[in-house]
Structure formats: structure tokens, C-alpha cells
PDB file of C-alpha atoms in Angstrom:
ATOM      1  CA  ALA A   1     131.797 172.550   9.285  1.00 76.00           C
ATOM      2  CA  SER A   2     132.320 169.866   6.641  1.00 85.00           C
ATOM      3  CA  ARG A   3     128.615 169.041   6.609  1.00 90.00           C
ATOM      4  CA  HIS A   4     127.686 172.682   6.031  1.00 94.00           C
ATOM      5  CA  ALA A   5     130.255 172.980   3.247  1.00 93.00           C
ATOM      6  CA  ALA A   6     128.868 169.829   1.633  1.00 93.00           C
ATOM      7  CA  GLU A   7     125.299 171.151   1.889  1.00 94.00           C
ATOM      8  CA  VAL A   8     126.342 174.359   0.110  1.00 94.00           C
ATOM      9  CA  ALA A   9     128.140 172.360  -2.592  1.00 94.00           C
ATOM     10  CA  PHE A  10     125.100 170.108  -3.080  1.00 95.00           C
ATOM     11  CA  ALA A  11     122.784 173.112  -3.356  1.00 94.00           C
ATOM     12  CA  LEU A  12     125.056 174.703  -5.973  1.00 94.00           C
ATOM     13  CA  ALA A  13     125.454 171.460  -7.917  1.00 93.00           C
ATOM     14  CA  ARG A  14     121.797 170.427  -7.929  1.00 91.00           C
ATOM     15  CA  GLY A  15     120.374 170.604 -11.432  1.00 88.00           C
ATOM     16  CA  SER A  16     123.721 171.326 -13.085  1.00 90.00           C
ATOM     17  CA  ASP A  17     126.569 169.369 -14.627  1.00 89.00           C
ATOM     18  CA  ALA A  18     128.865 170.239 -11.714  1.00 89.00           C
ATOM     19  CA  ARG A  19     130.962 167.466 -10.219  1.00 90.00           C
ATOM     20  CA  ILE A  20     131.539 167.144  -6.490  1.00 92.00           C
ATOM     21  CA  MET A  21     134.414 165.226  -4.936  1.00 94.00           C
ATOM     22  CA  LEU A  22     134.166 164.281  -1.265  1.00 94.00           C
ATOM     23  CA  LEU A  23     137.329 163.605   0.683  1.00 91.00           C
ATOM     24  CA  ASN A  24     138.595 163.578   4.214  1.00 90.00           C
ATOM     25  CA  VAL A  25     142.354 163.918   4.622  1.00 88.00           C
ATOM     26  CA  VAL A  26     144.059 161.884   7.339  1.00 84.00           C
ATOM     27  CA  GLU A  27     147.668 162.945   7.822  1.00 81.00           C
ATOM     28  CA  GLU A  28     150.116 160.202   8.590  1.00 74.00           C
ATOM     29  CA  GLY A  29     152.168 160.803  11.698  1.00 66.00           C
ATOM     30  CA  ARG A  30     149.800 163.447  13.090  1.00 58.00           C
ATOM     31  CA  SER A  31     148.246 161.205  15.730  1.00 56.00           C
ATOM     32  CA  ASP A  32     148.267 162.195  19.384  1.00 59.00           C
ATOM     33  CA  TYR A  33     149.068 158.566  20.104  1.00 58.00           C
ATOM     34  CA  ARG A  34     152.838 158.502  19.645  1.00 62.00           C
ATOM     35  CA  PHE A  35     153.216 154.952  20.930  1.00 64.00           C
ATOM     36  CA  ASP A  36     150.472 153.323  18.883  1.00 66.00           C
ATOM     37  CA  SER A  37     152.580 150.349  17.836  1.00 66.00           C
ATOM     38  CA  SER A  38     149.527 148.236  16.967  1.00 70.00           C
ATOM     39  CA  GLY A  39     148.163 150.881  14.602  1.00 75.00           C
ATOM     40  CA  ALA A  40     144.784 150.951  16.377  1.00 80.00           C
ATOM     41  CA  ALA A  41     144.607 154.763  16.557  1.00 80.00           C
ATOM     42  CA  ARG A  42     145.426 155.100  12.856  1.00 81.00           C
ATOM     43  CA  GLU A  43     142.807 152.483  12.024  1.00 86.00           C
ATOM     44  CA  ARG A  44     140.211 154.427  14.044  1.00 87.00           C
ATOM     45  CA  GLN A  45     141.143 157.631  12.218  1.00 87.00           C
ATOM     46  CA  LEU A  46     140.710 155.941   8.843  1.00 90.00           C
ATOM     47  CA  ASN A  47     137.409 154.347   9.839  1.00 94.00           C
ATOM     48  CA  ASN A  48     136.097 157.713  11.055  1.00 93.00           C
ATOM     49  CA  ALA A  49     137.160 159.353   7.786  1.00 93.00           C
ATOM     50  CA  TYR A  50     135.352 156.682   5.735  1.00 95.00           C
ATOM     51  CA  GLN A  51     132.214 157.089   7.860  1.00 95.00           C
ATOM     52  CA  ILE A  52     132.214 160.881   7.445  1.00 95.00           C
ATOM     53  CA  VAL A  53     132.640 160.669   3.678  1.00 95.00           C
ATOM     54  CA  GLY A  54     129.981 157.950   3.482  1.00 95.00           C
ATOM     55  CA  SER A  55     127.444 159.979   5.430  1.00 96.00           C
ATOM     56  CA  LEU A  56     128.107 163.059   3.278  1.00 95.00           C
ATOM     57  CA  ARG A  57     127.716 160.919   0.136  1.00 96.00           C
ATOM     58  CA  GLU A  58     124.357 159.664   1.423  1.00 96.00           C
ATOM     59  CA  LEU A  59     123.310 163.245   2.164  1.00 95.00           C
ATOM     60  CA  GLY A  60     124.153 164.267  -1.396  1.00 94.00           C
ATOM     61  CA  GLU A  61     122.339 161.301  -2.880  1.00 94.00           C
ATOM     62  CA  SER A  62     119.245 162.166  -0.835  1.00 95.00           C
ATOM     63  CA  GLN A  63     119.324 165.549  -2.569  1.00 92.00           C
ATOM     64  CA  GLU A  64     119.783 163.943  -5.999  1.00 91.00           C
ATOM     65  CA  VAL A  65     123.438 164.960  -6.208  1.00 93.00           C
ATOM     66  CA  PHE A  66     125.847 162.088  -6.738  1.00 92.00           C
ATOM     67  CA  PRO A  67     129.309 163.016  -5.467  1.00 92.00           C
ATOM     68  CA  GLU A  68     132.485 161.124  -6.233  1.00 91.00           C
ATOM     69  CA  THR A  69     134.333 159.575  -3.311  1.00 84.00           C
TER      70      THR A  69
END
């Protein structure tokens, strides 16, 4: 769903002065891993969020739209 939303935003922004901000919200304390004392699950969530935003940024740049991250 986020990729489709980004594609629509890129199509609307292309050739205009519109600004696009990409973000992926990771809620603290919402992990299914209640006993993640090492923080590994949280770290995975953050890494996944960065990868998603990075891939959407690359998609925008390939369409000559340069989103903020």
C-alpha cells in the first residue's frame, strides 16, 4: 500500500514545485516481542523502516522526483 501511495504522490509531484516527505513510523512499545531485552526486535523494525523509505526514495528519484526523507 505504501508503494502505491508513493507512486501516486510521485505522479502528482512530477513537473511541479510540490514537495514530498517520505516517512515510516515505528511505534515504541508496539512490538510483539515483549521480552526483547537486547533490543534486537526494535533494531530490526528500525532497519526495515529505513530500507522501505530508502527504496521509495530511489523509486521517486528514478521518476525525477526528489523526496525528502
